Coordinates of C-alpha atoms and ligand atoms in Angstrom, one line a residue:
M1 CA -0.1 17.9 27.6
N2 CA -0.7 14.1 27.1
K3 CA 2.6 12.5 25.9
E4 CA 1.2 8.9 25.5
V5 CA -0.9 10.3 22.5
Y6 CA 2.2 12.1 20.6
A7 CA 4.3 8.8 21.4
R8 CA 1.3 6.8 19.8
R9 CA 1.6 8.8 16.5
R10 CA 5.1 8.4 16.3
A11 CA 5.0 4.7 16.9
E12 CA 2.2 4.5 13.7
L13 CA 4.8 6.8 11.9
V14 CA 7.7 4.7 12.4
N15 CA 5.4 1.6 11.6
Q16 CA 5.8 2.6 8.2
V17 CA 9.3 3.8 7.9
G18 CA 12.3 1.1 7.2
S19 CA 14.4 0.2 10.4
D20 CA 17.3 2.2 8.1
D21 CA 15.2 5.1 7.3
I22 CA 15.4 8.5 9.0
V23 CA 12.4 11.1 9.8
I24 CA 13.3 14.4 10.0
V25 CA 10.5 17.3 10.1
P26 CA 11.1 20.7 10.7
T27 CA 8.7 23.0 12.4
S28 CA 7.6 26.6 10.6
P29 CA 10.2 29.4 10.5
E30 CA 9.1 32.3 11.8
R31 CA 8.7 35.7 9.1
A32 CA 9.2 39.1 8.9
R33 CA 5.8 41.3 9.2
N34 CA 7.4 44.6 9.0
G35 CA 10.7 46.1 10.7
D36 CA 11.6 44.0 13.6
V37 CA 7.9 42.9 13.7
I38 CA 7.3 39.1 13.0
Y39 CA 3.6 37.6 12.4
Q40 CA 2.4 35.4 15.0
F41 CA 4.4 32.0 15.1
R42 CA 2.1 29.1 14.2
P43 CA 3.8 25.7 14.5
D44 CA 3.9 23.2 11.3
S45 CA 1.1 21.0 11.6
D46 CA 2.7 17.7 10.6
F47 CA 5.6 18.9 13.6
H48 CA 3.1 19.8 16.0
Y49 CA 1.1 16.7 15.3
L50 CA 4.0 14.5 16.0
C51 CA 4.9 15.9 19.2
G52 CA 2.8 18.7 20.6
F53 CA 5.7 21.2 20.5
S54 CA 4.9 25.2 20.0
E55 CA 8.1 26.9 20.2
P56 CA 9.7 28.2 16.9
D57 CA 13.5 27.3 15.9
A58 CA 13.2 23.1 16.1
V59 CA 13.4 19.8 14.4
L60 CA 12.2 16.8 15.4
V61 CA 14.0 13.7 14.3
I62 CA 12.8 9.9 14.2
S63 CA 15.9 7.3 14.0
P64 CA 14.3 4.3 14.4
G65 CA 16.9 2.0 16.2
R66 CA 19.2 4.6 17.7
I67 CA 20.6 3.2 20.6
Q68 CA 20.5 6.3 22.8
G69 CA 16.9 7.1 21.8
E70 CA 14.8 7.2 18.6
V71 CA 13.2 10.6 19.2
V72 CA 15.3 13.3 19.4
L73 CA 14.2 17.3 19.4
F74 CA 16.4 20.4 18.3
C75 CA 15.1 23.5 20.2
R76 CA 15.9 26.3 21.8
E77 CA 17.8 26.2 24.9
K78 CA 17.0 28.0 27.9
D79 CA 18.1 31.2 28.4
A80 CA 17.4 33.8 31.3
F81 CA 18.0 36.7 29.8
R82 CA 16.2 35.9 26.4
E83 CA 13.3 34.4 28.3
M84 CA 13.0 38.1 30.2
W85 CA 12.5 39.7 27.0
D86 CA 10.9 37.2 24.7
G87 CA 9.1 34.6 26.7
R88 CA 9.5 31.3 28.7
R89 CA 11.5 28.5 26.7
V90 CA 10.8 24.7 27.4
G91 CA 14.5 24.2 27.1
L92 CA 15.9 20.4 26.4
Q93 CA 15.1 19.1 30.2
G94 CA 12.0 20.2 29.8
A95 CA 11.4 18.9 26.0
I96 CA 12.6 15.3 27.9
D97 CA 10.0 15.8 30.6
D98 CA 7.4 17.2 29.3
Y99 CA 7.1 16.2 25.4
G100 CA 8.4 12.9 25.9
V101 CA 11.2 13.1 23.4
D102 CA 14.2 10.8 24.1
D103 CA 16.8 13.3 23.9
A104 CA 17.2 16.9 23.2
F105 CA 20.0 19.0 21.5
P106 CA 20.4 22.8 21.3
F107 CA 18.6 23.9 18.3
E108 CA 22.5 25.8 17.3
D109 CA 24.4 22.5 17.2
M110 CA 22.3 20.7 14.8
N111 CA 24.8 21.3 12.2
E112 CA 27.5 19.3 14.2
I113 CA 25.2 16.5 15.6
L114 CA 22.6 15.8 12.5
P115 CA 24.5 14.8 9.9
S116 CA 26.1 12.2 12.0
M117 CA 22.5 11.1 12.3
M118 CA 22.0 10.6 8.9
E119 CA 24.9 8.3 8.6
E120 CA 24.3 4.9 7.0
K121 CA 20.5 5.8 6.4
A122 CA 18.7 4.7 3.8
K123 CA 16.0 7.1 3.2
V124 CA 15.3 10.4 4.6
F125 CA 11.5 11.0 5.1
T126 CA 11.2 14.6 5.1
T127 CA 9.0 17.8 4.2
V128 CA 10.4 18.0 0.9
G129 CA 9.6 21.5 -1.0
R130 CA 7.9 22.9 2.2
Y131 CA 10.7 24.9 3.6
P132 CA 13.1 25.8 1.3
D133 CA 15.7 27.1 3.2
F134 CA 15.5 23.7 5.3
D135 CA 15.8 22.0 1.8
S136 CA 19.0 23.4 1.0
Q137 CA 20.4 22.8 4.6
L138 CA 19.6 19.5 4.0
L139 CA 21.3 18.8 0.9
A140 CA 24.4 20.7 2.6
W141 CA 24.3 18.1 5.3
M142 CA 23.9 15.4 2.4
N143 CA 26.9 16.6 0.6
Q144 CA 29.3 16.8 3.7
I145 CA 28.7 13.1 4.7
K146 CA 29.6 12.6 0.9
L147 CA 32.8 14.7 1.3
D148 CA 33.3 12.2 4.3
A149 CA 32.9 9.2 2.0
S150 CA 36.8 8.0 2.7
R151 CA 36.0 7.4 6.5
G152 CA 33.8 4.7 5.0
K153 CA 30.0 6.5 5.8
H154 CA 28.1 6.9 3.4
A155 CA 25.2 9.4 2.6
P156 CA 21.2 8.2 2.6
Y157 CA 20.4 7.9 -1.2
E158 CA 17.1 8.5 -1.2
F159 CA 14.7 11.9 -0.2
V160 CA 10.6 10.8 0.2
D161 CA 8.0 13.4 1.0
L162 CA 6.9 12.6 4.6
N163 CA 3.3 13.4 3.3
H164 CA 2.5 10.4 1.5
I165 CA 2.5 8.7 4.7
L166 CA 1.7 11.1 7.6
H167 CA -0.8 12.7 5.8
E168 CA -3.4 9.7 5.6
Q169 CA -2.4 9.0 9.1
R170 CA -3.5 13.0 9.7
L171 CA -6.9 12.2 7.6
F172 CA -8.1 10.3 10.2
K173 CA -9.2 11.6 13.7
R174 CA -8.7 10.3 16.7
P175 CA -10.5 11.0 19.7
D176 CA -8.2 13.7 21.1
E177 CA -8.5 15.6 17.8
I178 CA -12.3 15.0 17.7
A179 CA -12.9 16.7 21.1
R180 CA -10.7 19.6 19.8
M181 CA -12.4 20.1 16.8
R182 CA -15.7 20.0 18.7
K183 CA -14.4 22.5 20.8
A184 CA -13.4 24.8 17.9
G185 CA -16.7 24.1 16.2
R186 CA -18.9 25.2 19.2
M187 CA -16.9 28.5 19.7
S188 CA -17.0 29.3 16.3
A189 CA -20.7 28.5 16.1
A190 CA -21.5 31.0 18.9
G191 CA -19.1 33.8 17.0
H192 CA -21.1 33.4 14.2
Q193 CA -24.4 33.5 16.4
R194 CA -22.8 36.9 17.5
A195 CA -22.3 38.3 14.5
M196 CA -26.0 37.9 13.9
E197 CA -27.2 39.4 17.1
V198 CA -25.1 42.5 16.7
C199 CA -25.6 43.1 13.1
R200 CA -27.9 45.8 11.6
P201 CA -27.9 48.4 8.7
N202 CA -24.7 51.1 8.7
L203 CA -22.2 48.7 10.6
Y204 CA -18.7 48.5 8.5
E205 CA -17.9 44.7 8.0
Y206 CA -15.2 44.9 10.1
Q207 CA -17.3 46.0 13.5
V208 CA -19.6 43.0 12.5
Q209 CA -16.2 40.8 12.3
A210 CA -14.5 42.6 15.8
E211 CA -17.7 41.4 18.0
M212 CA -17.4 37.3 16.2
E213 CA -14.1 37.1 16.9
C214 CA -14.1 38.4 20.3
E215 CA -16.4 35.6 21.0
F216 CA -13.5 33.7 19.6
R217 CA -10.8 34.8 21.8
K218 CA -13.2 34.8 24.9
A219 CA -13.4 30.5 24.3
G220 CA -9.6 30.0 24.4
S221 CA -8.7 30.5 20.9
H222 CA -5.4 32.4 19.9
Y223 CA -5.9 32.7 16.4
N224 CA -8.1 32.3 13.9
A225 CA -8.2 29.1 11.6
Y226 CA -8.0 31.5 8.6
P227 CA -8.7 35.6 8.0
S228 CA -12.4 35.6 8.3
I229 CA -14.5 36.8 5.1
V230 CA -17.2 39.1 6.5
A231 CA -18.8 40.2 2.9
G232 CA -22.0 42.7 2.5
G233 CA -23.9 43.1 -0.9
Q234 CA -21.9 41.9 -3.7
N235 CA -18.9 41.5 -1.8
A236 CA -20.0 37.8 -1.4
C237 CA -19.5 37.3 -4.7
I238 CA -16.0 37.4 -4.1
L239 CA -15.3 34.2 -2.9
H240 CA -12.1 34.8 -0.8
Y241 CA -13.1 38.8 0.3
V242 CA -10.7 39.3 2.8
E243 CA -10.9 43.6 3.2
N244 CA -14.1 43.6 5.6
D245 CA -13.5 47.2 5.4
C246 CA -17.3 48.2 3.4
L247 CA -20.4 49.7 5.4
L248 CA -23.5 47.2 5.6
K249 CA -26.4 48.1 3.5
N250 CA -30.1 47.6 4.8
G251 CA -31.5 45.2 2.1
D252 CA -28.1 43.5 1.8
L253 CA -27.2 40.1 2.8
L254 CA -24.2 39.7 4.8
L255 CA -22.0 36.1 4.2
I256 CA -19.6 35.2 6.9
D257 CA -17.0 32.4 6.2
A258 CA -14.8 32.4 9.8
G259 CA -13.4 30.2 12.5
A260 CA -11.6 30.0 15.4
E261 CA -8.4 27.8 15.3
Y262 CA -8.7 25.8 18.9
E263 CA -5.2 23.9 19.8
C264 CA -4.2 23.9 16.6
Y265 CA -7.6 22.5 15.2
A266 CA -9.4 24.0 12.8
A267 CA -13.3 24.9 12.3
D268 CA -14.7 26.8 8.9
I269 CA -18.2 28.0 8.9
S270 CA -20.1 29.7 6.9
R271 CA -23.4 31.5 7.6
T272 CA -25.6 34.2 5.5
F273 CA -28.2 36.1 6.8
P274 CA -29.7 39.9 6.1
V275 CA -28.3 42.9 7.1
N276 CA -31.6 44.1 8.3
G277 CA -32.7 40.7 10.1
K278 CA -35.2 39.9 7.5
F279 CA -34.8 37.9 4.3
S280 CA -36.5 39.4 1.3
P281 CA -38.7 36.8 -1.5
E282 CA -35.7 36.5 -3.5
Q283 CA -33.0 35.9 -1.0
R284 CA -35.0 33.8 0.6
A285 CA -35.7 31.7 -2.2
L286 CA -32.3 31.5 -3.3
Y287 CA -31.5 30.6 0.8
D288 CA -33.8 27.9 0.8
I289 CA -32.0 26.3 -2.1
V290 CA -28.4 26.0 -0.8
L291 CA -29.6 24.5 2.7
E292 CA -31.7 21.9 0.4
A293 CA -28.4 21.3 -1.5
Q294 CA -26.8 21.0 2.1
D295 CA -29.2 18.9 3.2
A296 CA -28.8 16.5 0.2
A297 CA -25.0 16.6 0.7
F298 CA -25.6 15.2 4.2
Q299 CA -27.8 12.2 3.4
K300 CA -24.0 11.6 1.8
C301 CA -21.8 12.2 4.4
G302 CA -22.0 8.9 6.4
P303 CA -19.4 5.7 6.2
G304 CA -19.3 3.7 2.2
H305 CA -20.3 7.1 0.4
T306 CA -17.4 8.3 -1.9
W307 CA -15.9 11.8 -1.3
N308 CA -17.8 12.7 -4.2
E309 CA -21.1 11.7 -3.8
P310 CA -22.2 15.1 -1.4
H311 CA -20.6 17.0 -4.0
D312 CA -23.0 15.8 -6.8
A313 CA -26.1 15.7 -4.3
A314 CA -25.3 19.7 -3.6
V315 CA -25.3 20.3 -7.6
E316 CA -28.3 18.2 -8.4
K317 CA -30.6 20.6 -6.2
I318 CA -28.5 23.3 -6.6
S319 CA -29.2 22.9 -10.2
Q320 CA -32.9 22.1 -10.1
G321 CA -33.5 25.2 -7.8
L322 CA -32.0 27.5 -10.2
L323 CA -33.8 26.0 -12.9
D324 CA -37.4 26.5 -11.1
E325 CA -36.4 30.2 -10.1
G326 CA -35.6 30.7 -14.0
L327 CA -31.7 31.6 -13.9
L328 CA -30.9 28.3 -15.7
S329 CA -32.7 27.4 -18.7
G330 CA -32.6 23.9 -20.2
T331 CA -33.4 20.7 -18.9
L332 CA -32.1 19.1 -16.0
E333 CA -29.4 16.9 -17.3
Q334 CA -28.2 19.6 -19.9
I335 CA -27.6 21.8 -16.8
L336 CA -25.4 19.3 -15.5
E337 CA -24.2 18.0 -18.2
T338 CA -22.5 21.1 -19.5
S339 CA -21.8 22.4 -16.0
S340 CA -23.6 25.4 -16.8
Y341 CA -24.3 26.1 -12.9
T342 CA -20.9 27.0 -12.3
K343 CA -21.9 30.3 -13.4
F344 CA -23.6 30.0 -10.1
Y345 CA -21.8 27.8 -8.1
M346 CA -18.2 27.8 -8.9
H347 CA -16.7 25.8 -6.2
R348 CA -16.4 22.2 -4.5
T349 CA -19.0 21.4 -1.8
G350 CA -15.9 20.1 0.4
H351 CA -12.4 19.6 1.9
W352 CA -10.7 18.0 4.7
L353 CA -10.2 19.9 7.8
G354 CA -8.3 19.3 10.7
M355 CA -4.9 21.0 11.5
D356 CA -5.4 23.0 8.6
V357 CA -8.2 24.6 7.2
H358 CA -7.8 22.6 3.7
D359 CA -6.7 19.6 5.5
V360 CA -4.3 17.2 4.4
G361 CA -5.2 13.3 2.9
D362 CA -5.8 12.1 -0.7
Y363 CA -9.2 12.9 -2.2
Q364 CA -8.7 9.6 -4.9
V365 CA -7.4 6.3 -4.4
E366 CA -6.1 4.7 -7.8
D367 CA -8.1 7.2 -9.6
A368 CA -11.1 6.7 -8.0
W369 CA -12.9 9.1 -5.5
R370 CA -12.1 7.8 -1.8
E371 CA -15.1 6.0 0.3
L372 CA -15.6 8.2 3.4
E373 CA -14.6 6.6 6.5
P374 CA -15.3 6.9 10.6
G375 CA -12.8 9.6 11.8
M376 CA -12.7 11.5 8.9
V377 CA -13.6 15.3 9.1
F378 CA -14.4 17.4 6.1
T379 CA -16.8 20.5 5.3
V380 CA -20.3 20.7 3.2
E381 CA -20.3 24.4 1.7
P382 CA -22.8 24.4 -1.1
G383 CA -23.6 28.3 -1.8
I384 CA -25.0 30.7 -5.1
Y385 CA -23.2 33.4 -6.2
V386 CA -25.3 35.8 -8.7
N387 CA -22.5 38.4 -10.6
P388 CA -24.6 41.1 -12.4
S389 CA -22.6 39.9 -15.5
S390 CA -24.6 36.3 -15.7
G391 CA -27.0 38.0 -17.2
V392 CA -30.4 37.5 -15.1
D393 CA -32.7 39.3 -13.9
E394 CA -31.5 42.1 -11.9
K395 CA -33.5 41.2 -8.6
W396 CA -31.6 38.8 -8.1
H397 CA -27.7 40.8 -8.8
N398 CA -25.2 40.3 -6.2
I399 CA -26.9 38.2 -3.9
G400 CA -24.1 35.9 -2.5
I401 CA -25.0 33.1 -0.1
R402 CA -22.7 30.2 1.2
V403 CA -23.7 28.0 4.2
E404 CA -20.8 25.8 5.4
D405 CA -20.7 23.2 8.5
N406 CA -17.9 20.5 9.7
V407 CA -18.6 17.3 9.8
L408 CA -17.1 13.7 11.3
V409 CA -18.0 10.5 9.8
T410 CA -18.9 7.9 12.4
R411 CA -19.6 4.3 12.5
T412 CA -23.3 4.6 11.8
G413 CA -23.8 8.1 10.0
F414 CA -22.0 11.5 10.8
E415 CA -21.6 14.3 13.5
N416 CA -22.0 18.3 12.5
L417 CA -19.9 19.8 14.5
T418 CA -20.6 23.3 14.0
A419 CA -25.0 22.3 14.3
A420 CA -25.2 25.1 17.2
A421 CA -24.7 28.3 14.8
P422 CA -28.2 29.3 13.8
K423 CA -29.2 28.4 10.2
T424 CA -32.5 28.1 8.7
V425 CA -34.6 31.1 8.0
E426 CA -36.6 31.0 11.1
E427 CA -33.9 30.6 13.6
I428 CA -31.9 33.2 12.0
E429 CA -34.9 36.1 12.2
S430 CA -35.2 35.1 15.1
V431 CA -31.9 35.8 16.9
M432 CA -31.7 38.6 14.7
A433 CA -35.3 40.0 16.0
A434 CA -33.9 39.3 19.8
Ligands
LIG501 N1 -12.7 29.4 4.2 C1 -12.1 28.9 3.2 C2 -13.2 27.7 2.9 O1 -14.4 27.5 3.3 O2 -12.8 27.0 2.0
MN502 MN1 -14.8 25.5 3.9
MN503 MN1 -15.1 28.3 4.7

């Protein structure tokens, strides 16, 4: 736990709010799964980014100029009985000692304390719209302050979405974040390699998934960054297929899109390989187009290029490849002009990556695609998906391919954080033959 890192992040944020404003950031609520079982808890990314605190029932408040200390955490108190049943708690003193907040109060006392902290403030920067129950609570506190107007107090006059400033900050990854993302990338790559090693016909998709996720867990990832997509044969043409319960057939491809989360940072890797370890000529032809498209996109991933350039480069290669193989007709210009490639390539080539798999940050600035800058991390994930309804020769049907890596923009180019996952036809066939 590096307290200074979080203090620096808060200082950077506070620089952008006024001295008479207040920042209020709740963590995620716990959610019921069934009966008295709750979904595994994951802290809110904005909240965790600003304080590193991982328990539920917590709200971070930053009040510039507060005499008793600017940074306040509301959290659960220590409770020997509850800790015996539900696990350890950091507690109020632990929050101050270990997380570097100035003051900590019991979560239960927020109702009494927080409204008085909001009095006299101009704007409240908060996660507007993300947690409706918390939004209602904030409004109730506002009303409570207004009712007290006769005491000469006034309520804040504006709620401001914290996203606008905090997400710009989160877009640029600092060294401690990059270290975590490298680690998430490496352990995820090892899981994908494991999947290739164990895959064979007549296994179920979930059996390959189990072997892969076992690598994630053994390497220290407690959660997946998102539900794994383990899609054999025609399932690969369903972009977000997550049932993972079909038998893997000889002669089919297996598309896996999965990543480990490590200390709240995501990896997001896709690999596609033949269930029996050997690409058929048709599979190989389309696979190589996707690899070429990814390479073309990589050429546009350095600083100075704009967000859309990797996508445009990938689209052009895929269109040309599908034209050469006879899946598309016309000229390259016509295909690009009419977007007829979207029959086979219907998604974008990437997205920001960080604490959230589809991470925060604007893609455009003043209606123009933004320039890539050092510290940005994003995915490069071209694909080709041939649905039988596309009307092309049957030999192409149900081939679904996606290849996805995670790149960090550096001062001189980019670093592929997930390069360790086997990718070329030769690498894959050799791993699968071993
Ligand atoms: N795993 C979801 C995506 O690639 O965007
Ligand atoms: Mn992705
Ligand atoms: Mn993915």
